[in-house]
Amino acid sequence: MSSSQRRKSQQEKENESTHFSQSYVFAFLIAFRILNALSVRTFFQPDEYFQSLEPARALAFGEDSGAWITWEWRHQLRSAIHPVIFAAVYKIASWLAAILQLSQPNRAELLVAAPKALQALIAATGDFYTWELAGLTYGQNDRRAWATVNNLLFMSSLAMVLLHPFCLSILLGTLATVLRPTNVLVWFFVASVSLVRTGSSDRRKLLNFAFSIGPLVLGFSTLVDRLFYGFWTFPPYRFLYFNLSQNLAVFYGSNPWHYYVSQGIPLLLTTYLPFFFAGAWEIVIGSRDRHSSLHVPPILFHMTAFVVSALSLVSHKEVRFIYPLLPAIHLVSAGPFSRFLFGSSCRRTVVTVLLCCNICIAGYATFVHQSGVISVMDYLRNEYEHRPVDSSNMTVGFLMPCHSTPWRSHLVHPGIDAWALGCEPPVDMDAHDRANYMDEADMFYEDPTAYFGTLLPANPARASSANSTGKRFLPEYIVIFSQLEDVLSQYFREEGPNDNRYQECARFFNSHAHDDWRRKGDVVVYCATQYRRATAAS
């Protein structure tokens, strides 16, 4: 065998080994992410339900499904592409339940788990491409490439864009911007660097792709939105109009200019934070890794700095707004982390302690903190599933700050007729009216007992929790946070209007501490005594 043939054979073996390694890593990441997704028993952020799963359920099962369509969807601020994907998953899961003839409880469990599985696949893809990008940066077998594998990523598109050729990169970047207009900051930086660093022929190719693929994605998105909303609209424009022109985002809170640096990035990285600062410092002082021929970490750090600086100019800030930067942040941190990990035995001991801290934090966030708002939805769903078949709809009222719990994605059954306090922003109001505006949740917490005077007497014969005027009936179940107990418990027991008395029937631990005083304590369920007697008798 000639030397060229031997080199070719050796190269083929290396390619096969690399392919096997990639397949193994991807399979592991999928398994880990699915296990993680199905194990989570806590609540993180309302948008994970109300900006995707609720409109998806309405699309999959119709308006009678009981999905909560928030004001953003009624004013066309969101692209329909995201919920359309989950609607397809719901339809497939419902079809499988029918084929397998699953019982009502098992069908409900499948519908709760199906979108989690999809999100797990998306997250695993993001993990995999982050590892691939780290391999391209440091070398596939370099320990720094493996330092990024176990980091939890929220979005996969950035890693995929940075790794793939121009065509797919522009496709993914444009799609991400359509889904969330603020993502334009990330892709503007990436595109600018690509234009500066590429040759003239590649630059022309990049521009040709951009001017051909970009309009196609925008056209596809506009068509999907036309079918979803029933009329022509352009959500990115609506998003910017409401958030910039009317500045409605401030209604949900404002933060100091340094929020992302002082709180956002530390919350994302926890024990990984020192390694990010070390990697950033190396880049700032001009230290270059001789093994990183593509100089990817400096580009990613500058992109992170650019995006964080731009978002810091906006009053309303949330940690999730910088989630797309996680792949970049982890790659910047990988070099210092690997050098520290493979240093002295004392350093390895420190890393072991940090790993244990991360495991404890992950366990607490996965199973403990804000678990009650998930458990109560399972409880209510179980209560409904054990009612007599011929009974009327079950009515539930949530006297909590709006969006404190998931909604139809966990209640599932349309027969659970639920209502909750609203928090609609002051849309199209002048400055005077906006300054004095109070949403329903604000009015309730100003005088909780007075709020009951606005409710109509409970009527077991009614299937709906609201009458034709929009006023609500007292429900069978009332759900509150325990910080309200001192105010409402005596009222429930002794002063319930029209002989509608309530007593505690379930309690779920939710959190040890909370940054919102209204959400402190356990989640408590009060049941109307007349309904409990009727249910026991049946």
Coordinates of C-alpha atoms in Angstrom, one line a residue:
M1 CA 0.0 0.0 0.0
S2 CA 1.4 3.4 -1.0
S3 CA 1.9 6.2 1.5
S4 CA -1.0 8.2 -0.1
Q5 CA -3.3 5.2 0.3
R6 CA -2.3 4.7 3.9
R7 CA -2.9 8.4 4.6
K8 CA -6.3 8.1 2.9
S9 CA -7.2 5.0 4.9
Q10 CA -6.1 6.7 8.1
Q11 CA -8.1 9.8 7.3
E12 CA -11.2 7.7 6.7
K13 CA -10.8 5.9 10.0
E14 CA -10.4 9.3 11.8
N15 CA -13.6 10.6 10.0
E16 CA -15.5 7.5 11.1
S17 CA -14.3 7.9 14.7
T18 CA -15.3 11.5 14.7
H19 CA -18.7 10.7 13.3
F20 CA -19.2 8.1 15.9
S21 CA -18.1 10.5 18.6
Q22 CA -20.5 13.1 17.4
S23 CA -23.4 10.7 17.2
Y24 CA -22.6 9.5 20.7
V25 CA -22.4 13.0 22.1
F26 CA -25.7 14.1 20.4
A27 CA -27.5 11.0 21.6
F28 CA -26.3 11.6 25.1
L29 CA -27.4 15.2 25.0
I30 CA -30.9 14.3 23.7
A31 CA -31.3 11.7 26.5
F32 CA -30.1 14.1 29.1
R33 CA -32.3 17.0 27.9
I34 CA -35.4 14.8 27.7
L35 CA -34.8 13.4 31.2
N36 CA -34.2 17.0 32.5
A37 CA -37.3 18.4 30.8
L38 CA -39.6 15.7 32.1
S39 CA -38.1 16.0 35.6
V40 CA -38.7 19.7 36.0
R41 CA -41.3 20.4 38.6
T42 CA -41.0 24.1 39.0
F43 CA -42.1 27.4 37.4
F44 CA -39.6 29.7 35.8
Q45 CA -41.1 32.4 33.6
P46 CA -44.7 33.0 32.4
D47 CA -43.7 33.5 28.7
E48 CA -42.6 29.8 28.5
Y49 CA -46.3 29.1 28.6
F50 CA -48.2 32.2 27.5
Q51 CA -46.1 33.1 24.5
S52 CA -46.0 29.7 22.9
L53 CA -48.1 26.9 24.5
E54 CA -51.3 28.8 25.0
P55 CA -51.7 30.1 21.4
A56 CA -50.6 26.7 20.2
R57 CA -53.4 25.0 22.1
A58 CA -55.9 27.5 20.7
L59 CA -54.6 26.7 17.2
A60 CA -54.6 23.0 17.7
F61 CA -57.9 22.5 19.6
G62 CA -59.9 25.7 18.8
E63 CA -61.2 28.6 20.7
D64 CA -63.2 26.4 23.0
S65 CA -60.0 24.8 24.4
G66 CA -59.9 27.4 27.1
A67 CA -56.4 28.7 26.2
W68 CA -55.4 32.1 27.6
I69 CA -54.6 34.4 24.7
T70 CA -52.7 37.4 26.2
W71 CA -52.8 41.0 24.9
E72 CA -49.6 40.5 22.8
W73 CA -51.4 38.1 20.6
R74 CA -54.6 40.2 20.4
H75 CA -52.4 43.1 19.2
Q76 CA -50.3 41.0 16.9
L77 CA -46.9 41.6 18.6
R78 CA -45.8 38.0 18.2
S79 CA -44.9 35.9 15.2
A80 CA -47.1 32.8 14.8
I81 CA -44.2 30.5 13.7
H82 CA -43.3 29.5 17.2
P83 CA -46.8 28.4 18.4
V84 CA -47.5 26.8 15.0
I85 CA -44.6 24.4 15.7
F86 CA -46.1 23.5 19.1
A87 CA -49.6 23.2 17.7
A88 CA -48.3 20.5 15.4
V89 CA -46.8 18.7 18.4
Y90 CA -50.2 18.9 20.2
K91 CA -52.0 17.5 17.2
I92 CA -49.6 14.6 16.9
A93 CA -49.8 13.9 20.6
S94 CA -53.6 14.0 20.5
W95 CA -53.6 11.7 17.5
L96 CA -51.3 9.2 19.3
A97 CA -53.6 9.3 22.3
A98 CA -56.5 8.4 20.1
I99 CA -54.7 5.6 18.3
L100 CA -53.5 4.1 21.6
Q101 CA -56.9 4.7 23.2
L102 CA -55.3 6.3 26.2
S103 CA -57.5 7.1 29.3
Q104 CA -58.3 10.7 30.0
P105 CA -55.6 11.1 32.7
N106 CA -52.9 9.4 30.5
R107 CA -53.9 11.6 27.5
A108 CA -53.6 14.7 29.7
E109 CA -50.1 13.6 30.8
L110 CA -49.0 13.0 27.2
L111 CA -50.2 16.5 26.2
V112 CA -48.3 18.0 29.1
A113 CA -45.1 16.1 28.2
A114 CA -45.1 16.5 24.4
P115 CA -44.0 20.2 24.2
K116 CA -41.4 19.5 26.9
A117 CA -39.9 16.8 24.6
L118 CA -39.7 19.1 21.7
Q119 CA -38.0 21.8 23.8
A120 CA -35.5 19.1 24.9
L121 CA -34.6 18.4 21.3
I122 CA -34.1 22.1 20.6
A123 CA -31.9 22.5 23.7
A124 CA -29.9 19.3 22.9
T125 CA -29.3 20.7 19.4
G126 CA -28.0 23.9 20.9
D127 CA -25.7 22.0 23.2
F128 CA -24.4 19.9 20.4
Y129 CA -23.6 22.9 18.1
T130 CA -22.0 24.8 20.9
W131 CA -19.7 21.8 21.4
E132 CA -19.0 21.6 17.7
L133 CA -18.1 25.3 17.6
A134 CA -15.8 24.8 20.6
G135 CA -14.2 22.0 18.7
L136 CA -13.7 24.2 15.7
T137 CA -12.3 26.9 17.9
Y138 CA -9.9 24.9 20.1
G139 CA -9.7 21.5 18.3
Q140 CA -12.2 18.6 18.6
N141 CA -10.2 16.7 21.1
D142 CA -9.1 19.7 23.1
R143 CA -10.3 19.7 26.7
R144 CA -11.6 23.2 26.2
A145 CA -14.1 22.0 23.7
W146 CA -15.5 19.6 26.2
A147 CA -15.7 22.3 28.9
T148 CA -18.8 23.6 27.2
V149 CA -20.8 20.4 26.9
N150 CA -22.6 20.4 30.3
N151 CA -23.7 24.1 30.2
L152 CA -27.4 24.6 30.0
L153 CA -28.4 26.6 26.9
F154 CA -31.6 28.3 26.2
M155 CA -31.3 28.9 22.5
S156 CA -29.5 26.9 19.8
S157 CA -29.7 29.3 16.9
L158 CA -26.5 31.3 17.7
A159 CA -24.3 28.3 17.9
M160 CA -25.7 26.9 14.6
V161 CA -25.3 30.3 12.8
L162 CA -21.7 30.6 13.9
L163 CA -20.9 27.2 12.7
H164 CA -22.8 26.7 9.4
P165 CA -22.2 28.1 5.9
F166 CA -23.6 31.5 4.8
C167 CA -26.9 30.2 3.4
L168 CA -28.1 28.4 6.5
S169 CA -26.7 31.0 8.8
I170 CA -28.6 33.8 7.2
L171 CA -31.8 31.6 7.2
L172 CA -31.5 30.9 11.0
G173 CA -30.5 34.5 11.8
T174 CA -33.4 36.0 9.9
L175 CA -35.8 33.5 11.5
A176 CA -34.6 34.3 15.0
T177 CA -35.0 38.0 14.4
V178 CA -38.6 37.5 13.2
L179 CA -39.4 35.5 16.3
R180 CA -37.8 38.1 18.6
P181 CA -36.9 41.4 17.0
T182 CA -34.3 42.3 19.6
N183 CA -32.3 39.4 18.3
V184 CA -31.4 41.7 15.4
L185 CA -28.6 43.0 17.7
V186 CA -26.9 39.6 17.7
W187 CA -27.2 39.0 13.9
F188 CA -26.2 42.6 13.1
F189 CA -22.9 42.1 14.9
V190 CA -22.3 38.7 13.4
A191 CA -23.1 39.9 9.9
S192 CA -20.9 43.0 10.3
V193 CA -17.9 40.9 11.4
S194 CA -18.5 38.5 8.5
L195 CA -18.6 41.3 6.0
V196 CA -15.4 42.8 7.3
R197 CA -13.4 39.6 7.7
T198 CA -14.3 37.9 4.4
G199 CA -12.8 38.4 1.0
S200 CA -14.5 40.3 -1.8
S201 CA -15.9 37.2 -3.5
D202 CA -17.2 35.7 -0.2
R203 CA -18.6 39.2 0.7
R204 CA -20.6 39.3 -2.5
K205 CA -21.8 35.8 -1.9
L206 CA -22.9 36.7 1.6
L207 CA -24.8 39.8 0.4
N208 CA -26.5 37.8 -2.4
F209 CA -27.6 35.2 0.1
A210 CA -28.9 37.9 2.4
F211 CA -30.9 39.7 -0.2
S212 CA -32.4 36.4 -1.5
I213 CA -33.0 34.4 1.7
G214 CA -34.0 37.2 4.0
P215 CA -37.0 38.3 2.0
L216 CA -38.1 34.7 1.6
V217 CA -38.1 34.2 5.4
L218 CA -40.0 37.5 5.9
G219 CA -42.5 36.5 3.2
F220 CA -43.0 33.1 4.8
S221 CA -43.4 34.6 8.2
T222 CA -45.9 37.1 6.9
L223 CA -47.9 34.4 5.2
V224 CA -48.0 32.3 8.4
D225 CA -49.1 35.3 10.4
R226 CA -51.8 36.0 7.8
L227 CA -53.2 32.5 8.3
F228 CA -52.9 32.7 12.1
Y229 CA -54.4 36.1 12.7
G230 CA -56.8 36.1 9.8
F231 CA -55.6 39.4 8.3
W232 CA -52.3 40.9 7.0
T233 CA -50.0 42.1 9.8
F234 CA -46.3 42.4 10.5
P235 CA -45.5 41.5 14.1
P236 CA -41.9 42.9 14.2
Y237 CA -43.3 46.3 13.4
R238 CA -46.1 45.9 16.0
F239 CA -43.5 44.8 18.6
L240 CA -41.4 47.8 18.1
Y241 CA -44.4 50.2 17.9
F242 CA -45.8 49.0 21.2
N243 CA -42.5 48.7 23.1
L244 CA -40.7 51.8 21.7
S245 CA -43.4 54.2 20.7
Q246 CA -45.9 53.5 23.5
N247 CA -43.1 52.2 25.9
L248 CA -45.5 49.6 27.3
A249 CA -42.7 47.3 28.4
V250 CA -42.0 49.7 31.4
F251 CA -45.4 48.7 32.7
Y252 CA -43.9 45.4 33.7
G253 CA -41.0 46.9 35.5
S254 CA -37.8 48.9 34.9
N255 CA -34.2 48.2 36.0
P256 CA -31.0 50.1 36.5
W257 CA -28.6 50.4 33.6
H258 CA -26.1 48.0 35.1
Y259 CA -28.7 45.2 35.6
Y260 CA -27.3 42.8 33.0
V261 CA -23.7 43.1 34.3
S262 CA -24.5 43.2 38.0
Q263 CA -27.4 40.7 38.1
G264 CA -28.2 39.1 34.7
I265 CA -24.9 37.5 33.7
P266 CA -24.1 36.4 37.3
L267 CA -27.5 34.7 37.5
L268 CA -26.9 32.9 34.2
L269 CA -23.3 31.7 35.1
T270 CA -23.3 31.3 38.9
T271 CA -20.1 29.5 39.7
Y272 CA -18.9 29.8 36.1
L273 CA -18.7 33.6 36.4
P274 CA -15.0 33.9 37.5
F275 CA -13.9 32.0 34.4
F276 CA -15.9 34.3 32.1
F277 CA -14.3 37.3 33.7
A278 CA -10.9 35.7 33.3
G279 CA -11.6 35.0 29.6
A280 CA -12.9 38.5 29.1
W281 CA -9.8 40.0 30.8
E282 CA -7.4 37.9 28.5
I283 CA -9.3 39.3 25.5
V284 CA -9.3 42.9 26.7
I285 CA -5.5 42.9 27.4
G286 CA -4.9 41.4 24.0
S287 CA -3.8 37.9 25.0
R288 CA -4.5 35.5 22.1
D289 CA -4.7 31.7 22.3
R290 CA -2.2 30.3 19.8
H291 CA -4.4 27.2 19.4
S292 CA -7.4 29.3 18.4
S293 CA -6.6 30.1 14.8
L294 CA -10.1 31.5 14.1
H295 CA -9.9 34.0 17.0
V296 CA -13.5 33.1 17.8
P297 CA -13.5 33.9 21.6
P298 CA -12.6 37.6 21.0
I299 CA -15.4 37.9 18.4
L300 CA -17.9 36.3 20.8
F301 CA -16.8 38.5 23.7
H302 CA -17.2 41.7 21.6
M303 CA -20.6 40.5 20.4
T304 CA -21.6 39.9 24.0
A305 CA -20.4 43.3 25.1
F306 CA -22.2 45.0 22.1
V307 CA -25.6 43.3 22.8
V308 CA -25.5 43.8 26.5
S309 CA -24.6 47.4 26.1
A310 CA -27.5 48.0 23.6
L311 CA -30.0 46.2 25.8
S312 CA -28.9 48.1 28.8
L313 CA -30.2 51.3 27.2
V314 CA -33.7 49.9 27.5
S315 CA -35.5 50.5 30.8
H316 CA -37.3 47.1 30.9
K317 CA -34.7 44.3 31.4
E318 CA -35.0 40.6 32.0
V319 CA -32.4 37.9 32.3
R320 CA -34.1 35.9 29.5
F321 CA -33.3 38.7 27.0
I322 CA -29.6 37.7 27.1
Y323 CA -30.1 33.9 27.0
P324 CA -29.2 33.8 23.3
L325 CA -25.7 34.9 24.3
L326 CA -25.0 31.8 26.5
P327 CA -23.2 29.8 23.8
A328 CA -20.8 32.8 23.3
I329 CA -20.3 33.4 27.0
H330 CA -19.5 29.7 27.6
L331 CA -16.9 29.6 24.8
V332 CA -15.2 32.7 26.2
S333 CA -15.1 31.0 29.5
A334 CA -13.9 27.6 28.3
G335 CA -10.2 28.4 28.1
P336 CA -9.7 29.7 31.6
F337 CA -11.9 26.9 33.0
S338 CA -10.0 24.1 31.4
R339 CA -6.6 25.5 32.5
F340 CA -8.0 25.8 36.1
L341 CA -9.5 22.3 35.9
F342 CA -6.3 20.6 34.7
G343 CA -4.0 22.5 37.1
S344 CA -3.0 21.4 40.5
S345 CA -4.9 19.0 42.7
C346 CA -6.0 21.9 44.9
R347 CA -7.6 23.5 41.9
R348 CA -9.4 20.3 41.0
T349 CA -10.8 20.2 44.5
V350 CA -12.1 23.7 44.1
V351 CA -13.7 22.7 40.8
T352 CA -15.3 19.7 42.5
V353 CA -16.8 22.0 45.2
L354 CA -18.1 24.3 42.4
L355 CA -19.6 21.4 40.6
C356 CA -21.4 20.2 43.8
C357 CA -22.7 23.8 44.3
N358 CA -24.1 23.7 40.7
I359 CA -25.7 20.4 41.3
C360 CA -27.4 21.7 44.4
I361 CA -28.5 24.8 42.7
A362 CA -29.9 22.8 39.7
G363 CA -31.7 20.4 42.1
Y364 CA -33.2 23.3 44.0
A365 CA -34.3 25.1 40.9
T366 CA -35.7 21.9 39.3
F367 CA -37.6 20.4 42.2
V368 CA -38.1 23.0 44.9
H369 CA -38.3 26.7 44.1
Q370 CA -41.7 27.7 42.8
S371 CA -42.9 24.1 42.7
G372 CA -46.3 24.8 44.2
V373 CA -47.7 26.6 41.2
I374 CA -47.0 23.5 39.1
S375 CA -48.3 21.0 41.7
V376 CA -51.6 22.9 42.1
M377 CA -52.3 22.6 38.4
D378 CA -51.8 18.8 38.6
Y379 CA -54.0 18.7 41.7
L380 CA -56.9 20.6 39.9
R381 CA -56.5 18.4 36.8
N382 CA -56.7 15.3 39.0
E383 CA -59.8 16.7 40.8
Y384 CA -61.5 17.1 37.5
E385 CA -60.6 13.7 36.2
H386 CA -62.2 12.1 39.3
R387 CA -65.5 13.9 39.1
P388 CA -68.7 12.1 38.0
V389 CA -68.9 11.9 34.2
D390 CA -72.3 13.7 34.1
S391 CA -71.3 16.6 36.4
S392 CA -71.1 20.2 35.2
N393 CA -67.8 21.9 34.5
M394 CA -65.4 22.5 37.4
T395 CA -64.9 26.2 38.2
V396 CA -61.6 27.6 39.5
G397 CA -60.5 31.1 40.4
F398 CA -56.9 32.2 40.8
L399 CA -56.5 35.2 43.1
M400 CA -52.9 35.7 42.4
P401 CA -50.7 38.1 40.4
C402 CA -51.5 37.4 36.8
H403 CA -49.6 34.5 35.1
S404 CA -48.4 33.1 38.4
T405 CA -49.2 29.6 37.1
P406 CA -49.2 27.8 33.8
W407 CA -52.6 27.6 32.2
R408 CA -54.3 25.3 29.7
S409 CA -51.0 23.6 29.0
H410 CA -51.3 22.0 32.4
L411 CA -55.0 22.2 33.2
V412 CA -55.5 20.5 29.7
H413 CA -59.2 19.8 30.0
P414 CA -61.7 22.4 28.6
G415 CA -64.2 21.3 31.2
I416 CA -62.0 23.1 33.9
D417 CA -63.6 26.5 33.6
A418 CA -60.9 28.7 35.1
W419 CA -60.4 32.4 35.5
A420 CA -57.5 34.5 36.9
L421 CA -56.7 38.1 37.6
G422 CA -55.7 40.1 34.6
C423 CA -52.8 42.5 34.1
E424 CA -53.5 44.1 30.7
P425 CA -51.2 47.1 30.1
P426 CA -52.6 50.6 29.4
V427 CA -52.8 50.3 25.6
D428 CA -53.6 53.5 23.7
M429 CA -54.1 55.6 26.8
D430 CA -52.8 59.1 27.2
A431 CA -50.2 60.1 29.8
H432 CA -52.8 61.1 32.4
D433 CA -54.8 57.9 32.2
R434 CA -51.7 55.8 32.1
A435 CA -50.3 57.4 35.3
N436 CA -53.5 56.5 37.2
Y437 CA -54.1 53.1 35.5
M438 CA -54.5 50.0 37.7
D439 CA -55.0 46.5 36.3
E440 CA -57.3 43.9 37.8
A441 CA -54.5 42.4 39.9
D442 CA -53.5 45.8 41.3
M443 CA -57.1 46.5 42.3
F444 CA -57.5 43.1 44.0
Y445 CA -54.4 43.5 46.1
E446 CA -55.4 47.0 47.1
D447 CA -58.5 45.6 48.9
P448 CA -58.9 41.8 48.5
T449 CA -62.1 41.5 50.5
A450 CA -63.8 44.3 48.6
Y451 CA -63.0 42.4 45.3
F452 CA -65.5 39.7 46.3
G453 CA -68.3 42.2 46.2
T454 CA -67.8 42.3 42.4
L455 CA -68.3 38.6 42.0
L456 CA -71.7 37.1 41.4
P457 CA -73.1 34.3 43.7
A458 CA -72.0 30.8 42.8
N459 CA -74.4 28.9 40.7
P460 CA -73.7 25.1 40.4
A461 CA -76.1 24.9 37.4
R462 CA -74.0 27.3 35.4
A463 CA -71.3 25.7 33.3
S464 CA -69.5 29.0 32.8
S465 CA -67.6 31.0 35.4
A466 CA -68.8 34.3 33.8
N467 CA -72.2 35.6 32.7
S468 CA -73.1 37.5 29.6
T469 CA -72.0 40.8 31.1
G470 CA -68.5 39.4 31.8
K471 CA -68.9 39.3 35.6
R472 CA -67.6 36.3 37.3
F473 CA -69.3 33.8 39.5
L474 CA -67.7 32.5 42.7
P475 CA -65.9 29.3 41.7
E476 CA -65.7 25.9 43.4
Y477 CA -62.0 26.3 44.0
I478 CA -60.1 29.4 44.9
V479 CA -56.3 29.4 44.6
I480 CA -54.1 31.9 46.5
F481 CA -50.6 32.4 47.9
S482 CA -50.5 31.9 51.6
Q483 CA -49.4 35.5 52.3
L484 CA -53.1 36.3 51.7
E485 CA -54.4 33.9 54.3
D486 CA -54.6 36.3 57.1
V487 CA -56.7 38.6 55.1
L488 CA -59.0 36.1 53.4
S489 CA -59.2 33.0 55.7
Q490 CA -61.7 34.5 58.1
Y491 CA -63.7 35.9 55.3
F492 CA -63.8 32.5 53.6
R493 CA -64.9 30.8 56.8
E494 CA -67.4 33.3 58.3
E495 CA -68.3 36.0 55.9
G496 CA -68.6 34.2 52.5
P497 CA -71.3 36.0 50.5
N498 CA -74.7 34.3 50.0
D499 CA -73.8 31.4 52.2
N500 CA -70.9 30.4 50.0
R501 CA -68.3 29.3 52.6
Y502 CA -64.8 28.1 51.8
Q503 CA -62.4 25.9 53.6
E504 CA -58.8 24.9 52.9
C505 CA -58.6 21.6 50.9
A506 CA -55.0 21.5 49.6
R507 CA -51.7 23.2 50.3
F508 CA -48.4 23.0 48.3
F509 CA -45.0 24.3 49.2
N510 CA -43.9 26.9 46.6
S511 CA -40.8 28.8 47.7
H512 CA -38.6 29.8 50.7
A513 CA -38.3 33.3 49.4
H514 CA -39.6 35.4 46.5
D515 CA -38.8 38.8 45.1
D516 CA -42.5 39.6 44.7
W517 CA -44.2 40.0 48.1
R518 CA -47.5 38.9 46.6
R519 CA -46.1 35.5 45.6
K520 CA -44.5 34.6 49.0
G521 CA -45.5 31.4 50.8
D522 CA -47.3 28.2 49.9
V523 CA -50.0 27.8 47.3
V524 CA -53.3 27.2 49.0
V525 CA -56.5 25.9 47.6
Y526 CA -59.8 26.7 49.2
C527 CA -62.9 24.8 48.2
A528 CA -66.6 25.9 48.5
T529 CA -68.2 23.7 51.2
Q530 CA -71.4 23.3 49.3
Y531 CA -69.6 21.8 46.3
R532 CA -67.5 19.5 48.5
R533 CA -70.7 18.2 50.1
A534 CA -72.3 17.6 46.8
T535 CA -69.2 15.8 45.4
A536 CA -69.0 13.6 48.5
A537 CA -72.7 12.7 48.2
S538 CA -72.3 11.7 44.6

